[in-house]
Coordinates of C-alpha atoms and ligand atoms in Angstrom, one line a residue:
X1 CA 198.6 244.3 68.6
X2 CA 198.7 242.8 65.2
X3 CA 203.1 242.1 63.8
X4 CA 202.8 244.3 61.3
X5 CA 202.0 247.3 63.5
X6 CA 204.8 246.6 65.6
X7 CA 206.7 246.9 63.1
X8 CA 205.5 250.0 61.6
X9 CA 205.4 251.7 65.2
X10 CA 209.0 250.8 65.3
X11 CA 209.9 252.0 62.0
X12 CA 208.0 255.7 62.5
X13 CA 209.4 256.2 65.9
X14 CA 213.0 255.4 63.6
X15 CA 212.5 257.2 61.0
X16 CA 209.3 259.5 61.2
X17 CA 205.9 259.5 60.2
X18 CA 205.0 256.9 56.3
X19 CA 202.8 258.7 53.5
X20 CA 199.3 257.2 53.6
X21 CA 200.3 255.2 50.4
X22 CA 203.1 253.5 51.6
X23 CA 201.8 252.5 55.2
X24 CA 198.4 250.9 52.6
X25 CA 200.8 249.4 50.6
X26 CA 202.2 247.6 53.4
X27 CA 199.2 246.6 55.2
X28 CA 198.1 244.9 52.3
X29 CA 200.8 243.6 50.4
X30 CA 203.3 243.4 53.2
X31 CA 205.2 239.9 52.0
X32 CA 204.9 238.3 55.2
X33 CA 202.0 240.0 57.2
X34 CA 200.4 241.9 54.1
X35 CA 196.4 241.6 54.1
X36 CA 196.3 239.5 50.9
X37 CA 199.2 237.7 51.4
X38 CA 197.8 236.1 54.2
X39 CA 194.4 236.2 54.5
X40 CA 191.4 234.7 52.3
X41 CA 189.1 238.2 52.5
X42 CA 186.1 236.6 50.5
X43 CA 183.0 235.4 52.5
X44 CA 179.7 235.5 52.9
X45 CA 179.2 236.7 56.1
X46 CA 180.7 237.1 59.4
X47 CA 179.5 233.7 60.7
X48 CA 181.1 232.3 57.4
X49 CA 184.4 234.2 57.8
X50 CA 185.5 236.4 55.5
X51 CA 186.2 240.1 55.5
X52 CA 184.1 241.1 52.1
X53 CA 182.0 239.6 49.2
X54 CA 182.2 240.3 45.6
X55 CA 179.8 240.1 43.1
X56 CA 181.4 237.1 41.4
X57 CA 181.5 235.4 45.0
X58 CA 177.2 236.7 45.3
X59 CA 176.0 235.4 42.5
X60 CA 177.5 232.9 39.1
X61 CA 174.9 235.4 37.0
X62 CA 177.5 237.9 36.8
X63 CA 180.4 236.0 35.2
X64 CA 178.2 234.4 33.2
X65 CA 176.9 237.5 31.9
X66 CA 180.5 239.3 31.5
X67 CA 181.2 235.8 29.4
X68 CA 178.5 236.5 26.9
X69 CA 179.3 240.1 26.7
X70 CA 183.5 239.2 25.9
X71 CA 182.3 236.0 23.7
X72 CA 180.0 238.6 21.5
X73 CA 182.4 241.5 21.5
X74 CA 185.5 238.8 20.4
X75 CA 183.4 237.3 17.7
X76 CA 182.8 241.0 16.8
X77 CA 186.0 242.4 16.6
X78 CA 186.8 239.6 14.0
X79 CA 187.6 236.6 16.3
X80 CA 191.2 236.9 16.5
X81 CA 193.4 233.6 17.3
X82 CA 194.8 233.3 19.1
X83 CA 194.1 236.4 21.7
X84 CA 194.5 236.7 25.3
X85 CA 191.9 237.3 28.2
X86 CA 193.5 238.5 31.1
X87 CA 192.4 239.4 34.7
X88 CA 193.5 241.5 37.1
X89 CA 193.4 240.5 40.8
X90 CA 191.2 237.3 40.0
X91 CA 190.4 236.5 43.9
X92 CA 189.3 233.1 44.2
X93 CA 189.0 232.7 40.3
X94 CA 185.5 232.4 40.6
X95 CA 185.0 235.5 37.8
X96 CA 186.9 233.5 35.1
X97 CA 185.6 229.9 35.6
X98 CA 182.0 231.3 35.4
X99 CA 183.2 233.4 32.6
X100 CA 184.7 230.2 30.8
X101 CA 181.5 228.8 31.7
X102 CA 179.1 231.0 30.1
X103 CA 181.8 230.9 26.9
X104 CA 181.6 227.4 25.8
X105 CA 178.6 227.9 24.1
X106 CA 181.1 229.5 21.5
X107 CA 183.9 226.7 20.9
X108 CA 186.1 229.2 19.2
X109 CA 186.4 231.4 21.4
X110 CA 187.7 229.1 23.9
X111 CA 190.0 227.6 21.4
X112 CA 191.5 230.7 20.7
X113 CA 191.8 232.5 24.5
X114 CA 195.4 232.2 26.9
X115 CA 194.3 233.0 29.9
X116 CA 196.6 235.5 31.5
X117 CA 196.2 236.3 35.7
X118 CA 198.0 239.2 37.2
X119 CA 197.9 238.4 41.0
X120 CA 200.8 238.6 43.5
X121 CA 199.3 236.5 46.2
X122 CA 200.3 233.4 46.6
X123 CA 197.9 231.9 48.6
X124 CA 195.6 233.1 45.8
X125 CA 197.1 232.0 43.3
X126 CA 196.7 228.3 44.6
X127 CA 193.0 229.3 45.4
X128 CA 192.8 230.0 41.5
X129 CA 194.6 227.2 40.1
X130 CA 191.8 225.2 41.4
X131 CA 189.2 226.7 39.1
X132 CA 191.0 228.0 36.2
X133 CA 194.5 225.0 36.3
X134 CA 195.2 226.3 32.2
X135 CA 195.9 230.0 33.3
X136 CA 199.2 231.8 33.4
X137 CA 200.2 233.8 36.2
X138 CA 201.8 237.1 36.1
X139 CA 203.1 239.6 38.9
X140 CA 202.6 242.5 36.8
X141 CA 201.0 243.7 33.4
X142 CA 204.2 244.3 31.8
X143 CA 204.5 240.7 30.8
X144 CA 201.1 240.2 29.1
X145 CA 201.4 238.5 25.9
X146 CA 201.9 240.6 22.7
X147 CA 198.3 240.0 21.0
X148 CA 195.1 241.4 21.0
X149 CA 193.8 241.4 24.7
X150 CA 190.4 241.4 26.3
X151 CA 190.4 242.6 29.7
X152 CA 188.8 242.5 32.9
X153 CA 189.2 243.7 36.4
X154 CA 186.4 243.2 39.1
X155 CA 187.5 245.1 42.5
X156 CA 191.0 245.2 41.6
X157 CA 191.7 249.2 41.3
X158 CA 190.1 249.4 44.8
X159 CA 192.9 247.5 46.4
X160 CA 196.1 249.6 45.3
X161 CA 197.2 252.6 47.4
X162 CA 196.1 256.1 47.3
X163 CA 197.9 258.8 49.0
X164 CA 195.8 261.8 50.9
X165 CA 196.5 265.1 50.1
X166 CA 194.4 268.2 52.4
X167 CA 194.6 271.6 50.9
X168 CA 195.9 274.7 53.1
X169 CA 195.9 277.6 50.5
X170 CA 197.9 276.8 47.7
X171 CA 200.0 274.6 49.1
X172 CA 198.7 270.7 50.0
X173 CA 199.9 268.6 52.7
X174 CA 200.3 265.0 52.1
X175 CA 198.3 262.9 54.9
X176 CA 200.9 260.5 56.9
X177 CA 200.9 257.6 59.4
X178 CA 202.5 258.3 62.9
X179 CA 202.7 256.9 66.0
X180 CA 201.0 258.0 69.5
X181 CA 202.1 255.4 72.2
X182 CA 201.3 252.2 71.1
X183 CA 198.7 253.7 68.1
X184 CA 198.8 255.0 64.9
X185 CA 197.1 258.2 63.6
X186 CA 196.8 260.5 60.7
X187 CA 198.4 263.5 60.3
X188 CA 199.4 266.3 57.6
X189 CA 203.0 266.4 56.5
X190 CA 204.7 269.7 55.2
X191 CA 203.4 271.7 52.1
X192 CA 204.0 271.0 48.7
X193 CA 203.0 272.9 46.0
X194 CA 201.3 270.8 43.0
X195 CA 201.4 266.6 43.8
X196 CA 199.1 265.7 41.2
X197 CA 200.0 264.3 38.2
X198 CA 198.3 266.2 34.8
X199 CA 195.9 263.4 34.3
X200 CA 194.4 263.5 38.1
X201 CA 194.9 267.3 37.8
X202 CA 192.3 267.3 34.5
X203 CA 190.5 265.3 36.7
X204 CA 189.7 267.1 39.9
X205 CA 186.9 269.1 40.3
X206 CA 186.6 272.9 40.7
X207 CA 186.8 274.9 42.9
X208 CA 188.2 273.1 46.0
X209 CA 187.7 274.2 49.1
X210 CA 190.1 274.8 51.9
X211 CA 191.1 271.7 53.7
X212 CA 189.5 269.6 51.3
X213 CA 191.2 266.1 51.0
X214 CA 192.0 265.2 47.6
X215 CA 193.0 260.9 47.0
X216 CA 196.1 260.1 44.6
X217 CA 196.7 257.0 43.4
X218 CA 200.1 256.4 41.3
X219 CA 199.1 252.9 41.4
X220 CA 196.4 253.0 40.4
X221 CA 197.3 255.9 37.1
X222 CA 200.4 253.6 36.6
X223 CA 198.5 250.3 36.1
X224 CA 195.9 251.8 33.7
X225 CA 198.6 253.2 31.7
X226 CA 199.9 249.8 31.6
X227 CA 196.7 248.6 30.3
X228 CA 195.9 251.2 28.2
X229 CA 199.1 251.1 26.2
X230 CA 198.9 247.9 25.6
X231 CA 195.6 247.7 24.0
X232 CA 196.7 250.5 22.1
X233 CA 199.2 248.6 21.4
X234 CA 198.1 244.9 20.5
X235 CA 193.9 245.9 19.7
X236 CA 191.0 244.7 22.1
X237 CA 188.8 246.1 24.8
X238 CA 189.4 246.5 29.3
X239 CA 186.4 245.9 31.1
X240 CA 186.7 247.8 34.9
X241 CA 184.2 247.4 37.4
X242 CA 184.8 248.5 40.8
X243 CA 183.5 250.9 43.7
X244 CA 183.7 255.0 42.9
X245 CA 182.3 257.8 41.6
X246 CA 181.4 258.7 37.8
X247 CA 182.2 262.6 37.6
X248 CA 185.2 264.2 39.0
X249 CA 185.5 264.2 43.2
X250 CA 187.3 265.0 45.6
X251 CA 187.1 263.7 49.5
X252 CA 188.3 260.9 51.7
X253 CA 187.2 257.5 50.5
X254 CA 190.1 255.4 53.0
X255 CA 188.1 252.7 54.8
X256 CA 188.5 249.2 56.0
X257 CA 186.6 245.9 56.5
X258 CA 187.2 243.3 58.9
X259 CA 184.2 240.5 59.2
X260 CA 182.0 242.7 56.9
X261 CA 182.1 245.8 59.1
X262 CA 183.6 249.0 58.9
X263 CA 186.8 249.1 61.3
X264 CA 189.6 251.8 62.0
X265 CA 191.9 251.4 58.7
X266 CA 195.0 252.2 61.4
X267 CA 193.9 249.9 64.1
X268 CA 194.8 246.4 63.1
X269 CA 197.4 246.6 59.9
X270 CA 197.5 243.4 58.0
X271 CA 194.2 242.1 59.7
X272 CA 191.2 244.4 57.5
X273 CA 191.0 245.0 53.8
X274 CA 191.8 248.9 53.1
X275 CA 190.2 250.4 49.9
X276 CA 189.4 253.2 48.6
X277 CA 187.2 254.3 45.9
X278 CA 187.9 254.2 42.5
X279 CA 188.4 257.7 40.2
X280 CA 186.6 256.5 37.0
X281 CA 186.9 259.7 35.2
X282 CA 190.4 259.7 35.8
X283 CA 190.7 256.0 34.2
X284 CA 188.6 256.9 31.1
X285 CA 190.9 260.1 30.8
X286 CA 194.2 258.1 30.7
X287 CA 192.4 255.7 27.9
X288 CA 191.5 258.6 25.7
X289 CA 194.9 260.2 26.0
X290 CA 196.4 256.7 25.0
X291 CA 194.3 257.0 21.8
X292 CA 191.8 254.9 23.7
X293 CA 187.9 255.2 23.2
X294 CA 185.7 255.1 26.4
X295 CA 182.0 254.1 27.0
X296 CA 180.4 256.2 29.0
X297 CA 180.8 255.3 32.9
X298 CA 177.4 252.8 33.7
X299 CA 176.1 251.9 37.3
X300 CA 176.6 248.1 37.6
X301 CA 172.8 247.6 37.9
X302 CA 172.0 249.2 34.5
X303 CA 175.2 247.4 33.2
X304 CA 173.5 243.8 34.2
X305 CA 170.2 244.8 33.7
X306 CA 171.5 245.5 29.9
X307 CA 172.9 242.4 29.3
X308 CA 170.1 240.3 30.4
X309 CA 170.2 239.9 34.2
X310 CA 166.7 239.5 34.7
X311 CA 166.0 237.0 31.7
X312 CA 168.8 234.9 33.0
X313 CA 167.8 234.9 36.8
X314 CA 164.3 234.1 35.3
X315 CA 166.2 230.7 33.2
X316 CA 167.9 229.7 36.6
X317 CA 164.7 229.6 38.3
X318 CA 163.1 227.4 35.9
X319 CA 166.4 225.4 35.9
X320 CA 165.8 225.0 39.9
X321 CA 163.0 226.0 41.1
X322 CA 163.5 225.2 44.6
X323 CA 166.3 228.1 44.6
X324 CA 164.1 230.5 43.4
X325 CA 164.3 232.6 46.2
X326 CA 167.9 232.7 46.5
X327 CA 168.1 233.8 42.6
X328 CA 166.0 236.8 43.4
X329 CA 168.2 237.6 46.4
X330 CA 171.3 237.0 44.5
X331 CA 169.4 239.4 41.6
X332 CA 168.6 242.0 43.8
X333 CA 172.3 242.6 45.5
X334 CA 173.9 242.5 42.2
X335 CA 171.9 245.2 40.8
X336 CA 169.4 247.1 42.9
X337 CA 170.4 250.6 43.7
X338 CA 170.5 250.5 47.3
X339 CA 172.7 247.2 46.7
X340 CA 175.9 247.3 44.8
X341 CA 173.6 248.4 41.7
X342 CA 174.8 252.0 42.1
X343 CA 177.7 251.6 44.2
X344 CA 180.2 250.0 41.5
X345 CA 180.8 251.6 37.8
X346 CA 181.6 250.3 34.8
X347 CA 183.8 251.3 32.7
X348 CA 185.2 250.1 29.4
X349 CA 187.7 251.5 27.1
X350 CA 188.6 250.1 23.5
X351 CA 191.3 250.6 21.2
X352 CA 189.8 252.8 18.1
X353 CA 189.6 249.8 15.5
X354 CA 187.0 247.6 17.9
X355 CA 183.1 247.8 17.0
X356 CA 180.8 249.0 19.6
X357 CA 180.5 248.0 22.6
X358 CA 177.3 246.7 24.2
X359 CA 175.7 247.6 27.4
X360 CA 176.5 251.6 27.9
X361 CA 173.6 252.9 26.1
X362 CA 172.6 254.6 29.5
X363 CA 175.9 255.6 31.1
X364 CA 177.9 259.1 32.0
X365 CA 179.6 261.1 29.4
X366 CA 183.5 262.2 30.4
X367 CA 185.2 263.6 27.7
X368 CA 187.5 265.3 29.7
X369 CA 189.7 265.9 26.6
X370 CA 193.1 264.3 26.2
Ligands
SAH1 N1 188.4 240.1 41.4 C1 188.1 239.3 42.6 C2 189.0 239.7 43.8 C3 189.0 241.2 44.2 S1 190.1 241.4 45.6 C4 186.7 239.3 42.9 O1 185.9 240.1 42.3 O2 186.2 238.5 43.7 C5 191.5 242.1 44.9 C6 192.4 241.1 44.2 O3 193.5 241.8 43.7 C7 193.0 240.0 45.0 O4 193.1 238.8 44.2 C8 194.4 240.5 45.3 O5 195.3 239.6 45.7 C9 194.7 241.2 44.0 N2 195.7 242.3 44.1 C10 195.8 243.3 45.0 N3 196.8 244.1 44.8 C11 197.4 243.6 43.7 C12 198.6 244.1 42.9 N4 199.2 245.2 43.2 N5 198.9 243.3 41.8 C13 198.2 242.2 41.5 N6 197.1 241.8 42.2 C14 196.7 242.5 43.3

């Protein structure tokens, strides 16, 4: 039995069953035995350790090309200096030093960026220091630096807590953590009548079946309005990729991953990664409502292939040859649909003054009104 779920077994059969979100929030961000507190989740494969792999961590092409994309939109928007580029949940930092990379072919633009992290890790933290030393690290986006901002978050949304609601008439019972002997299982609280907040309830699809599960994430709503207000704020642009769906769902997206496989999210707290998928209607709706303008939600596949994945896989390989193969590996997972190609979304939501922005042509409309 892992420390943590000792701990929470003790504190149920205390003080009865924890909402979903709180027993996540805890298993990953427990200060001592929280998942990203003290694990390093990134790896290639079982045999390599590791729990997942990101797309930063598959392949440099995909900073590279998210580099190109912020250098042309900054020089767009009328170069601002200085401005600040900021990351949410930068992982190993690999995203930003291929994204620094990729920018130094414009010497302005790197004269002009701070580099602003928002991690709470520590043990990440140091991992990012290596790659980007010049950044500055934040615990949350409140203390992002007044001045026009340029966004990004790669598999950051995924990682906050959601909280299970199942519907039994018109009442909906939030889904709970309790304890059975030495194990922990689901099961429905007592009825409440509306949980949602107005943005998730625009959001939701209708009708809903009985006994439907609907995911809530005040996290999640709470750190996009955080983002959202202060572009509105300050000017620039968020870029959000992540796992989830483009139109409005419902249904239970809780997992977890231990060594690349799917394991029981209750069994081993503090020891698997626990997501869950990402309500990308929901995040363009809070943008629009904050006076925000949002492209229209893009698979990650069309997003690459839009700005230039297959030209630049085709430079690498006549940069090295002998990894040609791997390139076309690295290509294919990145973007083919049966890869993460139609698995992760793109999003990305501007403040009203910023010129187009490139790459959407092909995405999902969701003027959900605001
Ligand atoms: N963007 C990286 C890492 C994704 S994993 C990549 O693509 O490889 C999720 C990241 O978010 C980790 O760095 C984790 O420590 C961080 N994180 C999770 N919850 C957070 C929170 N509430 N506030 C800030 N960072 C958080």
């Amino acid at each position: 039995m892992t420390p943590l779920k000792k701990i929470l077994l003790d504190e149920i059969k205390a003080n009865g069953p924890m909402r979903l979100e709180d027993y996540m929030q805890r298993a990953l961000a427990d200060p001592t035995h929280g998942y990203y507190m003290q694990r390093q989740p990134f790896g290639e494969s079982s045999q390599h350790g590791g729990d997942f792999i990101t797309a930063p961590e598959v392949s440099q092409m995909f900073g590279e090309l998210l580099g190109a994309w912020l250098a042309d939109l900054w020089q767009r928007m009328g170069a601002p200096a200085p401005f600040c580029l900021a990351e949410l949940g930068p992982g190993r930092g690999t995203l930003m030093a291929d994204i620094l990379r990729a920018a130094r072919v414009l010497p302005d633009f790197i004269a002009a960026m701070q580099v602003h992290f928002v991690e709470t890790s520590p043990h990440l933290r140091a991992a990012q220091k290596q790659l980007v030393p010049h950044a500055v690290w934040h615990d949350t986006l409140n203390d992002l630096p007044d001045m026009p901002t340029l966004l990004i978050a790669n598999e950051f949304f995924d990682a906050l807590p959601v909280q299970q609601y199942r519907k039994d008439g018109d009442s909906w019972r939030p889904i709970e953590v309790t304890a059975e002997g030495d194990s922990l299982v689901l099961s429905a609280g007592d009825k409440q009548a509306t949980p949602f907040s107005d943005a998730l309830t625009a959001c939701l699809p209708a009708p809903l079946n009985e006994a439907v599960i609907v995911e809530s994430a005040a996290a999640v709503e709470h750190a996009m309005q955080n983002v959202t207000e202060h572009i509105a704020k300050y000017g620039g642009s968020a870029l959000i990729i992540d796992y989830g769906h483009t139109e409005p769902a419902s249904g239970d997206s809780f997992q977890a991953l231990r060594g690349h496989a799917p394991v029981d999210p209750l069994a081993e707290p503090g020891l698997a990664d626990l997501t869950a998928h990402v309500n990308f209607p929901l995040l363009a709706h809070i943008a629009q409502r904050a006076g925000l303008v949002a492209a229209p939600i893009i698979e990650q596949g069309l997003f690459l292939e839009a700005l230039g994945l297959s030209l630049r896989a085709q430079q690498l390989k006549e940069i090295s040859p002998e990894r040609t193969a791997d390139i076309e590996s690295e290509r294919h997972r990145l973007a083919a649909p049966q890869e993460m190609g139609a698995l992760f979304k793109v999003l990305a939501v501007a403040h009203e003054d910023m010129p187009p922005l490139a790459g959407f042509e092909s995405g999902f409309e969701t003027d959900l009104g605001s």
